[in-house]
Short mmCIF file of C-alpha atoms in Angstrom, two decimals:
data_model
loop_
_atom_site.label_atom_id
_atom_site.label_comp_id
_atom_site.label_asym_id
_atom_site.label_seq_id
_atom_site.Cartn_x
_atom_site.Cartn_y
_atom_site.Cartn_z
CA UNK A 340 -140.65 12.23 -93.14
CA UNK A 341 -143.17 12.18 -96.13
CA UNK A 342 -142.63 15.09 -99.12
CA UNK A 343 -146.23 16.20 -100.09
CA UNK A 344 -147.51 15.54 -103.42
CA UNK A 345 -147.01 18.52 -105.88
CA UNK A 346 -150.99 18.33 -106.35
CA UNK A 347 -151.32 21.61 -109.08
CA UNK A 348 -150.23 21.10 -113.12
CA UNK A 349 -147.50 23.84 -114.03
CA UNK A 350 -150.13 25.30 -116.24
CA UNK A 351 -152.17 26.73 -112.52
CA UNK A 352 -148.80 27.77 -110.67
CA UNK A 353 -148.62 29.61 -113.30
CA UNK A 354 -151.88 31.50 -113.24
CA UNK A 355 -151.23 32.12 -109.35
CA UNK A 356 -147.98 33.69 -110.71
CA UNK A 357 -148.95 35.89 -112.89
CA UNK A 358 -152.21 37.18 -111.47
CA UNK A 359 -149.32 37.47 -108.02
CA UNK A 360 -147.26 39.31 -110.73
CA UNK A 361 -150.68 41.67 -112.18
CA UNK A 362 -151.47 42.88 -108.42
CA UNK A 363 -147.62 43.51 -107.05
CA UNK A 364 -147.70 45.63 -110.25
CA UNK A 365 -150.98 47.95 -109.82
CA UNK A 366 -149.81 48.48 -106.22
CA UNK A 367 -146.19 49.89 -107.65
CA UNK A 368 -148.11 51.77 -109.47
CA UNK A 369 -150.36 53.20 -107.05
CA UNK A 370 -147.51 53.93 -104.40
CA UNK A 371 -145.33 56.18 -106.99
CA UNK A 372 -148.61 58.23 -107.69
CA UNK A 373 -149.48 58.46 -104.50
CA UNK A 374 -146.07 59.77 -103.41
CA UNK A 375 -146.06 62.25 -106.43
CA UNK A 376 -149.03 63.80 -105.39
CA UNK A 377 -148.23 63.93 -101.68
CA UNK A 378 -145.03 65.84 -102.90
CA UNK A 379 -146.76 68.33 -105.10
CA UNK A 380 -149.75 68.75 -102.25
CA UNK A 381 -146.41 69.91 -100.02
CA UNK A 382 -144.75 72.44 -102.18
CA UNK A 383 -148.21 73.67 -102.87
CA UNK A 384 -148.39 74.12 -99.04
CA UNK A 385 -145.27 75.32 -98.85
CA UNK A 386 -145.78 78.50 -101.46
CA UNK A 387 -148.77 79.33 -99.87
CA UNK A 388 -147.25 79.47 -96.78
CA UNK A 389 -145.13 81.72 -97.96
CA UNK A 390 -147.66 83.72 -99.93
CA UNK A 391 -149.76 84.15 -96.36
CA UNK A 392 -146.67 85.52 -94.45
CA UNK A 393 -145.90 87.96 -97.49
CA UNK A 394 -149.09 88.59 -97.06
CA UNK A 395 -149.36 89.32 -93.43
CA UNK A 396 -145.92 90.80 -93.93
CA UNK A 397 -147.48 93.26 -96.02
CA UNK A 398 -150.07 94.10 -93.52
CA UNK A 399 -153.64 92.54 -95.22
CA UNK A 400 -156.29 92.66 -92.42
CA UNK A 401 -157.84 89.31 -93.32
CA UNK A 402 -155.48 86.80 -94.13
CA UNK A 403 -157.28 83.60 -96.11
CA UNK A 404 -156.17 80.05 -94.66
CA UNK A 405 -152.62 78.56 -96.48
CA UNK A 406 -155.02 75.16 -97.16
CA UNK A 407 -157.45 77.30 -99.51
CA UNK A 408 -154.60 79.22 -101.08
CA UNK A 409 -152.89 75.69 -101.87
CA UNK A 410 -155.94 74.43 -103.06
CA UNK A 411 -157.02 77.39 -105.69
CA UNK A 412 -153.33 78.29 -106.79
CA UNK A 413 -151.54 75.23 -106.45
CA UNK A 414 -147.67 74.40 -107.21
CA UNK A 415 -147.82 77.10 -110.11
CA UNK A 416 -150.55 80.10 -109.62
CA UNK A 417 -152.95 78.81 -111.34
CA UNK A 418 -154.81 81.52 -113.57
CA UNK A 419 -152.78 84.35 -111.69
CA UNK A 420 -149.26 82.95 -113.45
CA UNK A 421 -150.99 82.14 -116.96
CA UNK A 422 -149.55 85.03 -118.55
CA UNK A 423 -150.31 87.86 -116.17
CA UNK A 424 -149.15 90.81 -118.62
CA UNK A 425 -150.95 89.63 -121.45
CA UNK A 426 -154.23 91.61 -122.48
CA UNK A 427 -156.40 89.00 -120.87
CA UNK A 428 -154.24 89.28 -117.38
CA UNK A 429 -154.43 93.17 -117.77
CA UNK A 430 -157.80 92.78 -118.03
CA UNK A 431 -158.64 91.41 -115.12
CA UNK A 432 -156.49 93.29 -113.21
CA UNK A 433 -158.49 96.04 -114.77
CA UNK A 434 -161.74 94.34 -113.88
CA UNK A 435 -160.68 94.36 -110.69
CA UNK A 436 -160.60 97.77 -109.98
CA UNK A 437 -163.63 98.34 -111.60
CA UNK A 438 -167.14 100.00 -109.26
CA UNK A 439 -168.59 96.45 -109.72
CA UNK A 440 -171.51 97.23 -111.73
CA UNK A 441 -172.22 95.28 -114.76
CA UNK A 442 -173.70 96.75 -118.19
CA UNK A 443 -174.03 100.38 -118.98
CA UNK A 444 -173.05 101.00 -114.78
CA UNK A 445 -169.92 99.76 -115.36
CA UNK A 446 -166.85 101.90 -114.88
CA UNK A 447 -163.43 101.69 -113.73
CA UNK A 448 -162.29 103.79 -110.71
CA UNK A 449 -159.48 105.18 -109.33
CA UNK A 450 -158.97 102.19 -106.74
CA UNK A 451 -156.76 102.13 -103.21
CA UNK A 452 -152.89 101.01 -104.52
CA UNK A 453 -153.80 97.82 -101.88
CA UNK A 454 -156.02 96.71 -104.19
CA UNK A 455 -153.31 95.19 -106.82
CA UNK A 456 -150.90 94.30 -103.90
CA UNK A 457 -152.39 90.68 -103.40
CA UNK A 458 -151.62 90.03 -107.70
CA UNK A 459 -148.60 91.43 -107.27
CA UNK A 460 -147.55 89.22 -103.70
CA UNK A 461 -149.35 85.91 -105.57
CA UNK A 462 -147.04 86.44 -108.60
CA UNK A 463 -143.86 87.66 -106.59
CA UNK A 464 -144.61 83.95 -104.94
CA UNK A 465 -145.73 81.72 -107.84
CA UNK A 466 -143.85 82.92 -110.89
CA UNK A 467 -141.55 85.49 -110.11
CA UNK A 468 -140.35 85.61 -114.02
CA UNK A 469 -143.57 88.00 -114.73
CA UNK A 470 -143.41 90.23 -111.99
CA UNK A 471 -141.21 92.69 -113.24
CA UNK A 472 -144.00 93.21 -116.22
CA UNK A 473 -147.04 93.10 -114.24
CA UNK A 474 -145.24 95.62 -112.15
CA UNK A 475 -144.95 97.87 -115.08
CA UNK A 476 -149.14 97.71 -115.45
CA UNK A 477 -149.78 98.62 -112.12
CA UNK A 478 -147.29 101.59 -111.86
CA UNK A 479 -149.25 102.62 -114.87
CA UNK A 480 -152.47 103.21 -113.10
CA UNK A 481 -153.51 105.86 -111.43
CA UNK A 482 -154.27 104.39 -107.74
CA UNK A 483 -155.14 106.10 -104.37
CA UNK A 484 -152.62 105.80 -101.48
CA UNK A 485 -153.97 103.39 -99.18
CA UNK A 486 -154.37 104.16 -95.55
#
């Protein structure tokens, strides 16, 4: 039996080992980032399904898909939960209750109570710590009862 003769130098083997370790480190990093992203997507999907179920229980006629809700609201509720009781949050609620015109034709209306129910459901699912503040804003509104 003959022993093979080593033909590569120590420096060449060092390069091979170094490149192998670098590739392995990059693959581990990609795997960790993918795992985190998948976990966030699952959490967003769970919250979105909870919101769609709450909307169905509230009697909504046209329900959005959980995928679309997850894409828009993510895991934290997005814009709907970025301080919804602030002046800007109140303005957004009030704008949704207007007649839809622009310029001089823009006027507030007496909207149906179901017009703000989706906002309350979103806040209740995604940021329940703000629900009491938003409910206080809605309670101060003059709304017509829904059929």
